[in-house]
Amino acid sequence: MEDSPASLMAFQNGSDIKKIKEAMDLVKLERIGAHSHITGLGLDEKLEPLQVSDGMVGQKRARRAAGIITQMIKKGKIGGRAILIAGKPGTGKTAIAMGIAQELGETPFTTMSGTEFFSLEISKTEALTQALRKSIGVRRRN
């Protein structure tokens, strides 16, 4: 469609705007979360990262390391009940964690941002307690 005043007016007066609004609403409904597209770590049988797989792109060394951790958990060779993934903002920590959770199957997985943890409204202990309850599915009665 050209950008002449007549075509812009036809675009604005027609049903195209309604279609765009419906499409935008549809996109909002389909998106569950920032990492809802991740279905695994994107590794082959030898734990080698595939270029693009299971919603994962890049971070090949981190994905391979996460695959080794996942294998150790499945074989019962790793102690403890938590994995700490540290790094700078935007480096893929949550995506890797989601991939690990998807690889393990029925694993409780809860994300928590720094703003939730350092909230002025509730204490750090309460924020962690709420995240733990959410992760294991405990509901509190009021």
PDB file of N, CA and C in Angstrom, residues 51-99:
ATOM      1  N   GLN A  51      22.418 -25.240  16.496  1.00  0.00           N
ATOM      2  CA  GLN A  51      22.426 -23.799  16.228  1.00  0.00           C
ATOM      3  C   GLN A  51      21.156 -23.126  16.754  1.00  0.00           C
ATOM      4  N   VAL A  52      20.005 -23.624  16.345  1.00  0.00           N
ATOM      5  CA  VAL A  52      18.716 -23.111  16.818  1.00  0.00           C
ATOM      6  C   VAL A  52      17.834 -24.321  17.075  1.00  0.00           C
ATOM      7  N   SER A  53      17.418 -24.505  18.324  1.00  0.00           N
ATOM      8  CA  SER A  53      16.582 -25.661  18.649  1.00  0.00           C
ATOM      9  C   SER A  53      15.900 -25.445  19.990  1.00  0.00           C
ATOM     10  N   ASP A  54      14.689 -25.954  20.117  1.00  0.00           N
ATOM     11  CA  ASP A  54      13.916 -25.879  21.363  1.00  0.00           C
ATOM     12  C   ASP A  54      13.729 -24.447  21.854  1.00  0.00           C
ATOM     13  N   GLY A  55      13.749 -23.496  20.936  1.00  0.00           N
ATOM     14  CA  GLY A  55      13.573 -22.101  21.320  1.00  0.00           C
ATOM     15  C   GLY A  55      14.855 -21.432  21.781  1.00  0.00           C
ATOM     16  N   MET A  56      15.965 -22.148  21.769  1.00  0.00           N
ATOM     17  CA  MET A  56      17.241 -21.594  22.243  1.00  0.00           C
ATOM     18  C   MET A  56      18.124 -21.218  21.050  1.00  0.00           C
ATOM     19  N   VAL A  57      18.805 -20.082  21.175  1.00  0.00           N
ATOM     20  CA  VAL A  57      19.729 -19.605  20.158  1.00  0.00           C
ATOM     21  C   VAL A  57      20.974 -19.100  20.878  1.00  0.00           C
ATOM     22  N   GLY A  58      22.164 -19.475  20.382  1.00  0.00           N
ATOM     23  CA  GLY A  58      23.400 -18.989  20.996  1.00  0.00           C
ATOM     24  C   GLY A  58      23.686 -19.638  22.343  1.00  0.00           C
ATOM     25  N   GLN A  59      24.540 -19.001  23.134  1.00  0.00           N
ATOM     26  CA  GLN A  59      24.928 -19.484  24.470  1.00  0.00           C
ATOM     27  C   GLN A  59      25.321 -20.963  24.441  1.00  0.00           C
ATOM     28  N   LYS A  60      26.116 -21.359  23.469  1.00  0.00           N
ATOM     29  CA  LYS A  60      26.433 -22.780  23.285  1.00  0.00           C
ATOM     30  C   LYS A  60      27.159 -23.380  24.483  1.00  0.00           C
ATOM     31  N   ARG A  61      28.145 -22.684  25.030  1.00  0.00           N
ATOM     32  CA  ARG A  61      28.880 -23.235  26.183  1.00  0.00           C
ATOM     33  C   ARG A  61      27.982 -23.352  27.407  1.00  0.00           C
ATOM     34  N   ALA A  62      27.159 -22.346  27.638  1.00  0.00           N
ATOM     35  CA  ALA A  62      26.249 -22.372  28.792  1.00  0.00           C
ATOM     36  C   ALA A  62      25.211 -23.477  28.630  1.00  0.00           C
ATOM     37  N   ARG A  63      24.690 -23.665  27.414  1.00  0.00           N
ATOM     38  CA  ARG A  63      23.704 -24.722  27.171  1.00  0.00           C
ATOM     39  C   ARG A  63      24.319 -26.101  27.365  1.00  0.00           C
ATOM     40  N   ARG A  64      25.567 -26.273  26.919  1.00  0.00           N
ATOM     41  CA  ARG A  64      26.246 -27.563  27.104  1.00  0.00           C
ATOM     42  C   ARG A  64      26.465 -27.830  28.596  1.00  0.00           C
ATOM     43  N   ALA A  65      26.903 -26.819  29.334  1.00  0.00           N
ATOM     44  CA  ALA A  65      27.094 -26.961  30.784  1.00  0.00           C
ATOM     45  C   ALA A  65      25.772 -27.289  31.466  1.00  0.00           C
ATOM     46  N   ALA A  66      24.703 -26.627  31.051  1.00  0.00           N
ATOM     47  CA  ALA A  66      23.379 -26.910  31.614  1.00  0.00           C
ATOM     48  C   ALA A  66      22.944 -28.333  31.280  1.00  0.00           C
ATOM     49  N   GLY A  67      23.305 -28.811  30.096  1.00  0.00           N
ATOM     50  CA  GLY A  67      22.995 -30.192  29.712  1.00  0.00           C
ATOM     51  C   GLY A  67      23.716 -31.199  30.595  1.00  0.00           C
ATOM     52  N   ILE A  68      24.964 -30.914  30.931  1.00  0.00           N
ATOM     53  CA  ILE A  68      25.727 -31.797  31.827  1.00  0.00           C
ATOM     54  C   ILE A  68      25.084 -31.815  33.209  1.00  0.00           C
ATOM     55  N   ILE A  69      24.700 -30.651  33.707  1.00  0.00           N
ATOM     56  CA  ILE A  69      24.024 -30.572  35.009  1.00  0.00           C
ATOM     57  C   ILE A  69      22.717 -31.351  34.970  1.00  0.00           C
ATOM     58  N   THR A  70      21.958 -31.187  33.892  1.00  0.00           N
ATOM     59  CA  THR A  70      20.682 -31.895  33.744  1.00  0.00           C
ATOM     60  C   THR A  70      20.891 -33.403  33.768  1.00  0.00           C
ATOM     61  N   GLN A  71      21.912 -33.874  33.052  1.00  0.00           N
ATOM     62  CA  GLN A  71      22.222 -35.315  33.052  1.00  0.00           C
ATOM     63  C   GLN A  71      22.577 -35.803  34.452  1.00  0.00           C
ATOM     64  N   MET A  72      23.378 -35.025  35.167  1.00  0.00           N
ATOM     65  CA  MET A  72      23.774 -35.410  36.520  1.00  0.00           C
ATOM     66  C   MET A  72      22.560 -35.488  37.445  1.00  0.00           C
ATOM     67  N   ILE A  73      21.628 -34.550  37.299  1.00  0.00           N
ATOM     68  CA  ILE A  73      20.411 -34.567  38.118  1.00  0.00           C
ATOM     69  C   ILE A  73      19.591 -35.806  37.802  1.00  0.00           C
ATOM     70  N   LYS A  74      19.426 -36.110  36.521  1.00  0.00           N
ATOM     71  CA  LYS A  74      18.633 -37.275  36.107  1.00  0.00           C
ATOM     72  C   LYS A  74      19.230 -38.576  36.625  1.00  0.00           C
ATOM     73  N   LYS A  75      20.559 -38.645  36.693  1.00  0.00           N
ATOM     74  CA  LYS A  75      21.234 -39.861  37.161  1.00  0.00           C
ATOM     75  C   LYS A  75      21.409 -39.887  38.672  1.00  0.00           C
ATOM     76  N   GLY A  76      20.975 -38.838  39.361  1.00  0.00           N
ATOM     77  CA  GLY A  76      21.085 -38.785  40.814  1.00  0.00           C
ATOM     78  C   GLY A  76      22.499 -38.566  41.311  1.00  0.00           C
ATOM     79  N   LYS A  77      23.344 -37.958  40.490  1.00  0.00           N
ATOM     80  CA  LYS A  77      24.748 -37.760  40.861  1.00  0.00           C
ATOM     81  C   LYS A  77      25.055 -36.338  41.322  1.00  0.00           C
ATOM     82  N   ILE A  78      24.034 -35.556  41.546  1.00  0.00           N
ATOM     83  CA  ILE A  78      24.269 -34.188  41.995  1.00  0.00           C
ATOM     84  C   ILE A  78      23.503 -33.978  43.292  1.00  0.00           C
ATOM     85  N   GLY A  79      24.167 -33.385  44.267  1.00  0.00           N
ATOM     86  CA  GLY A  79      23.529 -33.149  45.560  1.00  0.00           C
ATOM     87  C   GLY A  79      22.834 -31.803  45.590  1.00  0.00           C
ATOM     88  N   GLY A  80      22.079 -31.606  46.621  1.00  0.00           N
ATOM     89  CA  GLY A  80      21.390 -30.329  46.775  1.00  0.00           C
ATOM     90  C   GLY A  80      20.084 -30.283  46.012  1.00  0.00           C
ATOM     91  N   ARG A  81      19.387 -29.189  46.176  1.00  0.00           N
ATOM     92  CA  ARG A  81      18.081 -29.052  45.545  1.00  0.00           C
ATOM     93  C   ARG A  81      17.942 -27.762  44.747  1.00  0.00           C
ATOM     94  N   ALA A  82      19.038 -27.057  44.553  1.00  0.00           N
ATOM     95  CA  ALA A  82      18.952 -25.785  43.841  1.00  0.00           C
ATOM     96  C   ALA A  82      20.180 -25.589  42.962  1.00  0.00           C
ATOM     97  N   ILE A  83      20.008 -24.801  41.934  1.00  0.00           N
ATOM     98  CA  ILE A  83      21.104 -24.430  41.049  1.00  0.00           C
ATOM     99  C   ILE A  83      21.138 -22.914  41.015  1.00  0.00           C
ATOM    100  N   LEU A  84      22.294 -22.334  41.252  1.00  0.00           N
ATOM    101  CA  LEU A  84      22.449 -20.884  41.193  1.00  0.00           C
ATOM    102  C   LEU A  84      23.102 -20.533  39.864  1.00  0.00           C
ATOM    103  N   ILE A  85      22.419 -19.723  39.082  1.00  0.00           N
ATOM    104  CA  ILE A  85      22.948 -19.264  37.801  1.00  0.00           C
ATOM    105  C   ILE A  85      23.161 -17.763  37.934  1.00  0.00           C
ATOM    106  N   ALA A  86      24.404 -17.333  37.823  1.00  0.00           N
ATOM    107  CA  ALA A  86      24.732 -15.917  38.019  1.00  0.00           C
ATOM    108  C   ALA A  86      25.262 -15.319  36.724  1.00  0.00           C
ATOM    109  N   GLY A  87      25.076 -14.027  36.570  1.00  0.00           N
ATOM    110  CA  GLY A  87      25.587 -13.332  35.400  1.00  0.00           C
ATOM    111  C   GLY A  87      24.975 -11.960  35.278  1.00  0.00           C
ATOM    112  N   LYS A  88      25.449 -11.224  34.310  1.00  0.00           N
ATOM    113  CA  LYS A  88      24.955  -9.867  34.076  1.00  0.00           C
ATOM    114  C   LYS A  88      23.535  -9.915  33.512  1.00  0.00           C
ATOM    115  N   PRO A  89      22.796  -8.818  33.633  1.00  0.00           N
ATOM    116  CA  PRO A  89      21.438  -8.772  33.081  1.00  0.00           C
ATOM    117  C   PRO A  89      21.431  -9.009  31.570  1.00  0.00           C
ATOM    118  N   GLY A  90      20.449  -9.755  31.116  1.00  0.00           N
ATOM    119  CA  GLY A  90      20.261  -9.966  29.686  1.00  0.00           C
ATOM    120  C   GLY A  90      21.179 -10.979  29.047  1.00  0.00           C
ATOM    121  N   THR A  91      21.838 -11.813  29.845  1.00  0.00           N
ATOM    122  CA  THR A  91      22.779 -12.781  29.280  1.00  0.00           C
ATOM    123  C   THR A  91      22.181 -14.165  29.070  1.00  0.00           C
ATOM    124  N   GLY A  92      20.914 -14.363  29.426  1.00  0.00           N
ATOM    125  CA  GLY A  92      20.254 -15.634  29.148  1.00  0.00           C
ATOM    126  C   GLY A  92      20.114 -16.571  30.329  1.00  0.00           C
ATOM    127  N   LYS A  93      20.286 -16.062  31.539  1.00  0.00           N
ATOM    128  CA  LYS A  93      20.189 -16.925  32.732  1.00  0.00           C
ATOM    129  C   LYS A  93      18.804 -17.548  32.864  1.00  0.00           C
ATOM    130  N   THR A  94      17.772 -16.756  32.707  1.00  0.00           N
ATOM    131  CA  THR A  94      16.410 -17.271  32.847  1.00  0.00           C
ATOM    132  C   THR A  94      16.093 -18.249  31.729  1.00  0.00           C
ATOM    133  N   ALA A  95      16.563 -17.974  30.526  1.00  0.00           N
ATOM    134  CA  ALA A  95      16.333 -18.888  29.400  1.00  0.00           C
ATOM    135  C   ALA A  95      17.001 -20.237  29.654  1.00  0.00           C
ATOM    136  N   ILE A  96      18.229 -20.230  30.158  1.00  0.00           N
ATOM    137  CA  ILE A  96      18.928 -21.478  30.479  1.00  0.00           C
ATOM    138  C   ILE A  96      18.186 -22.220  31.582  1.00  0.00           C
ATOM    139  N   ALA A  97      17.757 -21.506  32.609  1.00  0.00           N
ATOM    140  CA  ALA A  97      17.018 -22.139  33.709  1.00  0.00           C
ATOM    141  C   ALA A  97      15.712 -22.749  33.214  1.00  0.00           C
ATOM    142  N   MET A  98      15.010 -22.049  32.335  1.00  0.00           N
ATOM    143  CA  MET A  98      13.772 -22.581  31.763  1.00  0.00           C
ATOM    144  C   MET A  98      14.070 -23.826  30.930  1.00  0.00           C
ATOM    145  N   GLY A  99      15.159 -23.801  30.184  1.00  0.00           N
ATOM    146  CA  GLY A  99      15.560 -24.971  29.401  1.00  0.00           C
ATOM    147  C   GLY A  99      15.851 -26.170  30.289  1.00  0.00           C
TER     148      GLY A  99
END
